[in-house]
Amino acid sequence: MGRFVNPDNNAFKTVIGANIYVDKTEIINYTNRVIETIDGYICNSRPRRFGKSMTADMLTAYYSKGCDSREIFENLAIGESGDFEEYLNKYDVLHLDIQWCMTASGGAQNVLSYINENVIKELEQEYPDVPFGSDSSIANALSLIHAHTGNRFVIIMDEWDVLIRDEAHNASIQESYINLLRSLFKGSEPSRYIALAYLTGILPIKKLKTQSALNNFDEFTMLSGGPLSKYIGFTDEEVKRLCMQYDIDYPKVKQWYDGYVLGEYQVYNPKAVVSVMTRRDFVSYWSQTGSYDVIVPLINMDFDGLKTAVIEMISGTQVKVDVTSFQNDTVSFANRDDVITYLIHLGYLGYDKTFQTAFVPNEEIRQELVKATKRKNWDEFVDFQNESQTLLEAVLDMDEESVAVGIEKIHNEYTSAIEYNNENSLSSVLTIALLSSMQYYFKPVRELPTGRGFADFVYIPKPEYRADYPALVVELKWNKSAKTAMEQIKNRKYTQSLEQYTGDIMLVGINYDKKSKEHSCVIEELAK
């Protein structure tokens, strides 16, 4: 039993001993299914706070010969599996936390030699009869062990991509590190001594030109979780059970911390969910474990359409994104889509694979993005927020002319990339224009079923603001009239969906005239 070779199970014991533990051991069913096959090379990438290290510790505790983990796992989900005992503590395990090794070694320039020296030392202690030679690499040592004993290894690398992210401009370290990965995992000889390889980090494996540096790995990411989707974060059902157990408002938890889409699963940030269960405060827990420094330099990059796309997403709309060109590093940004794709991997954005769109997943992340722009003085966004606040005040003051002028101004200055050609494009501009409303209102409900049809937008104020802010029912028209929009709200009884709402309600009709290229607006208060 060593620090790196055949570790004990204490790290995972700490995990399951926490006040809240959600059982994710069924992922072992998948790793047991692919172990000792060509499919047993897994790179599972996810944002910080999504349980990467916990999964690495769990796999180590399950496979490592350095401990007896039967009592830990037999009462968890994996304990019900038919092959539970077949693989339990049967493998030599090499577990490396690259972030920890970088700190322990004194920096990135020392980490590779530190890993090699310490792992070789432990392998020599574990296998004293194997002739390693005086100058051996880890890959060569594993090959020799297999040749002499027939043993195969489970290799687990946590924070595998930290050198790719933190040393992005150090070509020498990156090249040496990628060569280490190739020597460990690539080729026919590694397939002899590796039973299972599991890499976890934030980024997918770095691309070199058009090929992955390790293209024998199956990759599971925030773009496509595949069969591992329900093990990346908490699922809806898991959060519902926690809300019942801790008597927490489930819809509010969903609004604040849900929103990541992986296959058929809505995925929550585990750290945030655990925090709100134990602290009972609906706030952003994101900034407590990370820095804003990464965000603003990215969204300030000089790529066409990038800043407009960020404003659109913060406002609640989705934007099209091509995720295929991103090189899986932090320096090779070529266009707007590369930046957006990186933000998806970081967890600041969600991704809908079906529609190939990016979006801000929940209230926690929306607040973090807004805070980041304020702290780092993103002037364009600050100016836009001021314009949006002025527009919202005009709506609440029933200043119809100022609302029409305000929407036109925001369209021309901030969202001109959105081509006006139908009511949907007008909807996108209105959502962006009323961004400031999200401080006081929940995310607007689009196409809300009402009376005899669907209201274009319904804005419901948050409970703490209902005394001062009315609900808004908004209908949009294209090349007709604002009066027609208002008549439709009344004739189709759009306010019926708010019968249980006790606060004030305001009706807003907006039209864009294609010929004059002008907006018009009609606003009324609903009589009680």
Short mmCIF file of C-alpha atoms in Angstrom, two decimals, residues 138-331:
data_model
loop_
_atom_site.label_atom_id
_atom_site.label_comp_id
_atom_site.label_asym_id
_atom_site.label_seq_id
_atom_site.Cartn_x
_atom_site.Cartn_y
_atom_site.Cartn_z
CA ILE A 138 6.70 4.48 -15.49
CA ALA A 139 5.52 2.98 -18.77
CA ASN A 140 8.57 0.71 -18.97
CA ALA A 141 8.17 -0.31 -15.32
CA LEU A 142 4.54 -1.29 -15.83
CA SER A 143 5.50 -3.23 -18.92
CA LEU A 144 8.21 -5.11 -17.01
CA ILE A 145 5.83 -5.91 -14.15
CA HIS A 146 3.30 -7.35 -16.58
CA ALA A 147 5.97 -9.37 -18.37
CA HIS A 148 7.18 -10.92 -15.09
CA THR A 149 3.86 -11.37 -13.26
CA GLY A 150 1.05 -11.08 -15.80
CA ASN A 151 -0.55 -8.39 -13.61
CA ARG A 152 -2.49 -5.58 -15.25
CA PHE A 153 -3.05 -2.11 -13.82
CA VAL A 154 -5.94 0.24 -13.29
CA ILE A 155 -4.59 3.75 -13.87
CA ILE A 156 -6.58 6.66 -12.46
CA MET A 157 -5.51 10.24 -13.16
CA ASP A 158 -7.37 13.03 -11.38
CA GLU A 159 -7.05 16.63 -12.67
CA TRP A 160 -5.23 15.15 -15.64
CA ASP A 161 -5.56 18.42 -17.60
CA VAL A 162 -4.15 20.87 -15.03
CA LEU A 163 -0.89 21.23 -16.96
CA ILE A 164 -2.85 21.82 -20.17
CA ARG A 165 -4.82 24.60 -18.47
CA ASP A 166 -2.30 26.19 -16.10
CA GLU A 167 0.76 25.87 -18.30
CA ALA A 168 -0.93 26.74 -21.56
CA HIS A 169 1.95 28.94 -22.75
CA ASN A 170 4.72 26.57 -21.68
CA ALA A 171 5.18 24.46 -24.81
CA SER A 172 8.04 22.46 -23.32
CA ILE A 173 6.09 21.25 -20.27
CA GLN A 174 3.01 20.51 -22.36
CA GLU A 175 5.01 18.49 -24.89
CA SER A 176 6.75 16.51 -22.14
CA TYR A 177 3.44 15.83 -20.43
CA ILE A 178 1.68 14.70 -23.59
CA ASN A 179 4.64 12.42 -24.32
CA LEU A 180 4.21 10.92 -20.84
CA LEU A 181 0.53 10.29 -21.53
CA ARG A 182 1.34 8.73 -24.89
CA SER A 183 3.95 6.44 -23.37
CA LEU A 184 1.50 5.30 -20.69
CA PHE A 185 -1.59 4.80 -22.81
CA LYS A 186 -0.86 4.71 -26.52
CA GLY A 187 0.22 1.66 -28.52
CA SER A 188 0.03 -2.10 -28.29
CA GLU A 189 2.26 -2.51 -25.21
CA PRO A 190 0.04 -0.40 -22.90
CA SER A 191 -2.92 -2.55 -23.93
CA ARG A 192 -1.08 -5.48 -22.35
CA TYR A 193 -0.44 -3.90 -18.94
CA ILE A 194 -3.55 -1.68 -18.66
CA ALA A 195 -6.83 -3.20 -17.52
CA LEU A 196 -8.59 0.15 -17.15
CA ALA A 197 -7.56 3.78 -17.61
CA TYR A 198 -9.73 6.53 -16.13
CA LEU A 199 -8.82 10.18 -16.63
CA THR A 200 -10.86 12.99 -15.15
CA GLY A 201 -10.47 16.75 -15.45
CA ILE A 202 -12.22 19.78 -16.90
CA LEU A 203 -11.04 19.64 -20.50
CA PRO A 204 -11.37 16.85 -23.03
CA ILE A 205 -8.10 15.45 -24.36
CA LYS A 206 -6.07 18.06 -26.23
CA LYS A 207 -6.23 17.96 -30.02
CA LEU A 208 -3.08 18.08 -32.08
CA LYS A 209 -3.92 19.32 -35.54
CA THR A 210 -6.95 17.15 -36.39
CA GLN A 211 -6.32 14.23 -34.05
CA SER A 212 -6.62 13.72 -30.33
CA ALA A 213 -3.31 13.20 -28.56
CA LEU A 214 -4.84 9.99 -27.17
CA ASN A 215 -7.49 8.94 -29.64
CA ASN A 216 -7.93 5.50 -28.08
CA PHE A 217 -9.91 7.07 -25.21
CA ASP A 218 -13.69 7.29 -25.12
CA GLU A 219 -14.54 10.82 -24.04
CA PHE A 220 -17.53 11.82 -21.92
CA THR A 221 -17.94 15.58 -21.54
CA MET A 222 -20.41 18.38 -20.84
CA LEU A 223 -21.14 18.26 -24.57
CA SER A 224 -22.02 14.58 -24.57
CA GLY A 225 -22.12 12.46 -21.43
CA GLY A 226 -23.20 9.23 -23.13
CA PRO A 227 -23.80 6.34 -20.71
CA LEU A 228 -22.07 8.31 -17.94
CA SER A 229 -24.53 11.24 -18.09
CA LYS A 230 -26.36 10.43 -14.87
CA TYR A 231 -23.08 10.15 -12.97
CA ILE A 232 -21.99 13.69 -13.93
CA GLY A 233 -23.68 15.76 -11.25
CA PHE A 234 -26.98 15.09 -9.47
CA THR A 235 -30.07 14.06 -11.44
CA ASP A 236 -33.56 15.48 -11.05
CA GLU A 237 -34.78 12.45 -9.10
CA GLU A 238 -31.83 12.59 -6.71
CA VAL A 239 -32.47 16.27 -6.01
CA LYS A 240 -36.19 15.68 -5.48
CA ARG A 241 -35.38 13.09 -2.82
CA LEU A 242 -32.97 15.45 -1.09
CA CYS A 243 -35.55 18.25 -1.12
CA MET A 244 -38.10 15.97 0.51
CA GLN A 245 -35.58 14.79 3.10
CA TYR A 246 -34.43 18.31 4.01
CA ASP A 247 -37.80 20.04 3.46
CA ILE A 248 -36.42 22.42 0.82
CA ASP A 249 -38.48 24.07 -1.95
CA TYR A 250 -37.77 21.83 -4.98
CA PRO A 251 -38.94 24.28 -7.70
CA LYS A 252 -36.67 26.95 -6.24
CA VAL A 253 -33.70 24.56 -6.13
CA LYS A 254 -34.39 23.71 -9.76
CA GLN A 255 -34.48 27.37 -10.76
CA TRP A 256 -31.24 28.16 -8.96
CA TYR A 257 -29.04 25.13 -9.64
CA ASP A 258 -30.50 22.97 -12.45
CA GLY A 259 -30.14 23.43 -16.19
CA TYR A 260 -27.26 21.33 -17.50
CA VAL A 261 -28.56 18.96 -20.18
CA LEU A 262 -26.82 15.62 -20.71
CA GLY A 263 -28.78 13.22 -22.88
CA GLU A 264 -32.10 12.49 -21.19
CA TYR A 265 -30.94 13.94 -17.88
CA GLN A 266 -31.28 17.37 -16.32
CA VAL A 267 -28.11 17.69 -14.25
CA TYR A 268 -27.48 19.80 -11.13
CA ASN A 269 -24.23 21.03 -9.67
CA PRO A 270 -23.64 18.69 -6.68
CA LYS A 271 -21.70 21.17 -4.55
CA ALA A 272 -24.43 23.80 -4.88
CA VAL A 273 -27.21 21.32 -4.07
CA VAL A 274 -25.43 19.99 -0.98
CA SER A 275 -24.74 23.55 0.17
CA VAL A 276 -28.34 24.71 -0.17
CA MET A 277 -29.59 21.61 1.66
CA THR A 278 -27.30 22.15 4.64
CA ARG A 279 -27.29 25.97 4.76
CA ARG A 280 -30.82 26.62 3.47
CA ASP A 281 -29.69 29.80 1.70
CA PHE A 282 -30.46 30.29 -1.99
CA VAL A 283 -27.30 32.06 -3.04
CA SER A 284 -24.47 31.45 -5.47
CA TYR A 285 -21.93 29.02 -4.06
CA TRP A 286 -19.88 29.10 -7.25
CA SER A 287 -17.59 32.02 -6.38
CA GLN A 288 -16.68 30.40 -3.06
CA THR A 289 -14.65 27.80 -4.93
CA GLY A 290 -13.32 29.69 -7.93
CA SER A 291 -12.20 32.93 -9.49
CA TYR A 292 -13.76 35.37 -11.91
CA ASP A 293 -10.38 35.93 -13.53
CA VAL A 294 -10.94 33.34 -16.22
CA ILE A 295 -14.27 34.70 -17.49
CA VAL A 296 -13.83 38.31 -18.55
CA PRO A 297 -10.61 37.82 -20.57
CA LEU A 298 -12.52 35.20 -22.54
CA ILE A 299 -15.65 37.24 -23.26
CA ASN A 300 -13.54 40.30 -24.05
CA MET A 301 -11.80 38.50 -26.91
CA ASP A 302 -12.20 40.33 -30.21
CA PHE A 303 -14.35 37.81 -32.07
CA ASP A 304 -17.38 38.86 -34.11
CA GLY A 305 -20.63 38.23 -32.28
CA LEU A 306 -19.06 37.05 -29.01
CA LYS A 307 -20.17 39.88 -26.73
CA THR A 308 -23.64 39.93 -28.28
CA ALA A 309 -23.91 36.17 -27.71
CA VAL A 310 -22.90 36.54 -24.05
CA ILE A 311 -25.49 39.30 -23.50
CA GLU A 312 -28.15 37.14 -25.19
CA MET A 313 -27.37 34.16 -22.97
CA ILE A 314 -27.30 36.17 -19.75
CA SER A 315 -30.69 37.52 -20.81
CA GLY A 316 -32.11 34.00 -21.00
CA THR A 317 -31.90 33.12 -24.69
CA GLN A 318 -29.98 30.30 -26.37
CA VAL A 319 -27.38 30.83 -29.09
CA LYS A 320 -26.21 28.49 -31.83
CA VAL A 321 -22.68 27.18 -31.36
CA ASP A 322 -20.34 24.92 -33.35
CA VAL A 323 -18.38 22.97 -30.73
CA THR A 324 -16.24 20.97 -33.16
CA SER A 325 -13.34 23.38 -33.75
CA PHE A 326 -12.29 23.89 -30.10
CA GLN A 327 -8.78 22.46 -29.62
CA ASN A 328 -9.34 21.50 -25.97
CA ASP A 329 -6.76 23.92 -24.61
CA THR A 330 -6.79 27.46 -23.23
CA VAL A 331 -4.84 29.30 -25.92
#
